[in-house]
Amino acid sequence: MQKRISIIILVYNNFRFYKDCLISIFQQTYENIEIIISDDGSENFNKKELLEFIKDNKGKNIKKVIINENEKNMGIVKNYNKALSLIEGDYIFYLCIDDVFYDNKVIEDCVNYFEANNYDIFTGYKDVYDESLKKYIKTLPRKNEVNFLKENNATKLYERLCVS
């Protein structure tokens, strides 16, 4: 049995991109996915529309969908932590509602890479585009961030992400 992949999707006032985001997940070749959508008090979040779209478009690879709605905006960290408390998967992917996967093998490729190596965490590059997905803006992480991650120093990473 394949390990379960939990995809956390954070939402805040950019709901209009939900179809592109979800389609990129539905088209994944990986067969054991759960989706946790956590809205952080958006003015335009429409749970009914979202549930209908998921029901009409998801494939057999989507095993579970959880939708969390925060009554008021809690901020990214608290919203993410709430979503984390709802997952059942073995691996976690994090997206925002305006993100899409590069192709339909991203999850499969990442899981294969992760299982072939002995890492606690890894990251990949992501390209940032404008709202039309036509104008390239930048690639993340930047070179200095990649070099920092390659140092593989957990204490320094913790200090940079959590303390400073």
Short mmCIF file of C-alpha atoms in Angstrom, two decimals, residues 13-145:
data_model
loop_
_atom_site.label_atom_id
_atom_site.label_comp_id
_atom_site.label_asym_id
_atom_site.label_seq_id
_atom_site.Cartn_x
_atom_site.Cartn_y
_atom_site.Cartn_z
CA ASN A 13 -8.84 36.01 -0.02
CA ASN A 14 -7.58 34.51 -3.30
CA PHE A 15 -10.25 31.87 -3.73
CA ARG A 16 -10.65 32.55 -7.47
CA PHE A 17 -7.61 30.33 -8.20
CA TYR A 18 -8.99 27.20 -6.56
CA LYS A 19 -9.83 25.35 -9.80
CA ASP A 20 -6.29 25.56 -11.21
CA CYS A 21 -4.80 24.46 -7.90
CA LEU A 22 -7.14 21.52 -7.42
CA ILE A 23 -6.92 20.33 -11.04
CA SER A 24 -3.13 20.20 -10.71
CA ILE A 25 -3.63 17.91 -7.70
CA PHE A 26 -6.38 15.78 -9.27
CA GLN A 27 -4.12 15.10 -12.27
CA GLN A 28 -1.28 13.70 -10.17
CA THR A 29 -0.27 10.11 -10.94
CA TYR A 30 0.20 9.30 -7.24
CA GLU A 31 -2.68 7.13 -6.01
CA ASN A 32 -3.07 7.92 -2.29
CA ILE A 33 -3.70 11.62 -1.66
CA GLU A 34 -5.63 13.50 0.98
CA ILE A 35 -6.31 17.22 0.64
CA ILE A 36 -6.68 19.56 3.58
CA ILE A 37 -7.98 23.00 2.60
CA SER A 38 -7.77 25.58 5.37
CA ASP A 39 -9.37 28.97 4.83
CA ASP A 40 -8.18 31.74 7.13
CA GLY A 41 -11.30 33.88 7.36
CA SER A 42 -11.49 34.92 3.70
CA GLU A 43 -14.26 37.25 2.61
CA ASN A 44 -14.86 35.30 -0.60
CA PHE A 45 -14.47 31.65 0.47
CA ASN A 46 -17.32 29.51 -0.88
CA LYS A 47 -17.31 26.06 0.72
CA LYS A 48 -20.39 24.88 -1.18
CA GLU A 49 -18.88 25.77 -4.56
CA LEU A 50 -15.60 24.15 -3.56
CA LEU A 51 -17.24 20.90 -2.45
CA GLU A 52 -19.26 20.71 -5.66
CA PHE A 53 -16.16 21.24 -7.81
CA ILE A 54 -14.23 18.57 -5.90
CA LYS A 55 -17.09 16.08 -6.16
CA ASP A 56 -17.43 16.65 -9.91
CA ASN A 57 -13.71 16.57 -10.76
CA LYS A 58 -11.63 14.49 -8.35
CA GLY A 59 -10.27 11.13 -9.38
CA LYS A 60 -9.72 7.86 -7.55
CA ASN A 61 -6.34 9.12 -6.35
CA ILE A 62 -8.06 11.52 -3.94
CA LYS A 63 -8.89 9.43 -0.89
CA LYS A 64 -10.02 12.15 1.50
CA VAL A 65 -10.81 15.87 1.52
CA ILE A 66 -11.04 18.00 4.65
CA ILE A 67 -12.13 21.62 4.59
CA ASN A 68 -11.41 23.83 7.58
CA GLU A 69 -12.85 27.33 7.88
CA ASN A 70 -11.44 29.68 10.49
CA GLU A 71 -14.09 32.17 11.62
CA LYS A 72 -11.53 34.98 11.65
CA ASN A 73 -8.06 35.48 10.24
CA MET A 74 -5.49 33.78 12.47
CA GLY A 75 -2.42 34.34 10.31
CA ILE A 76 -0.38 31.92 8.20
CA VAL A 77 1.37 30.06 11.03
CA LYS A 78 -1.76 29.36 13.09
CA ASN A 79 -3.73 28.47 9.96
CA TYR A 80 -0.97 26.08 8.87
CA ASN A 81 -0.77 24.54 12.35
CA LYS A 82 -4.53 23.99 12.33
CA ALA A 83 -4.23 22.22 8.96
CA LEU A 84 -1.34 20.12 10.30
CA SER A 85 -3.54 18.93 13.16
CA LEU A 86 -5.99 17.48 10.61
CA ILE A 87 -3.63 15.41 8.46
CA GLU A 88 -3.38 11.63 8.41
CA GLY A 89 -0.69 11.28 5.75
CA ASP A 90 2.86 10.04 5.94
CA TYR A 91 4.26 12.93 3.87
CA ILE A 92 3.17 16.56 3.71
CA PHE A 93 3.06 18.94 0.76
CA TYR A 94 2.17 22.57 1.27
CA LEU A 95 0.50 24.79 -1.31
CA CYS A 96 -1.39 28.05 -1.34
CA ILE A 97 -4.64 28.16 -3.26
CA ASP A 98 -2.93 30.09 -6.08
CA ASP A 99 -0.19 27.45 -6.55
CA VAL A 100 -0.13 24.67 -9.14
CA PHE A 101 2.10 21.65 -9.60
CA TYR A 102 4.54 21.76 -12.53
CA ASP A 103 3.29 18.50 -14.01
CA ASN A 104 1.30 15.40 -13.10
CA LYS A 105 4.29 13.48 -11.66
CA VAL A 106 5.48 15.97 -9.04
CA ILE A 107 4.14 14.04 -6.06
CA GLU A 108 5.24 10.66 -7.39
CA ASP A 109 8.73 11.96 -8.17
CA CYS A 110 9.07 13.63 -4.76
CA VAL A 111 7.93 10.53 -2.87
CA ASN A 112 10.34 8.33 -4.84
CA TYR A 113 13.21 10.73 -4.16
CA PHE A 114 12.31 11.04 -0.50
CA GLU A 115 12.13 7.27 0.00
CA ALA A 116 15.40 6.68 -1.85
CA ASN A 117 17.24 9.06 0.49
CA ASN A 118 17.41 9.36 4.23
CA TYR A 119 16.15 12.92 4.74
CA ASP A 120 13.81 14.42 7.29
CA ILE A 121 12.90 17.23 4.92
CA PHE A 122 13.73 18.38 1.43
CA THR A 123 12.69 21.19 -0.85
CA GLY A 124 12.66 21.87 -4.55
CA TYR A 125 12.67 24.91 -6.73
CA LYS A 126 9.49 26.77 -7.52
CA ASP A 127 8.94 29.34 -10.22
CA VAL A 128 6.86 32.36 -9.35
CA TYR A 129 4.64 33.81 -12.10
CA ASP A 130 2.10 36.60 -12.31
CA GLU A 131 -1.62 35.92 -11.92
CA SER A 132 -1.98 34.98 -15.59
CA LEU A 133 0.82 32.37 -15.22
CA LYS A 134 2.46 33.91 -18.28
CA LYS A 135 5.04 36.36 -16.89
CA TYR A 136 7.93 34.75 -14.99
CA ILE A 137 8.94 36.69 -11.87
CA LYS A 138 11.59 34.63 -10.03
CA THR A 139 12.73 31.19 -8.89
CA LEU A 140 12.81 30.24 -5.22
CA PRO A 141 14.77 29.39 -3.18
CA ARG A 142 17.53 31.84 -4.12
CA LYS A 143 21.14 30.70 -4.51
CA ASN A 144 22.18 31.89 -1.03
CA GLU A 145 19.20 30.05 0.49
#
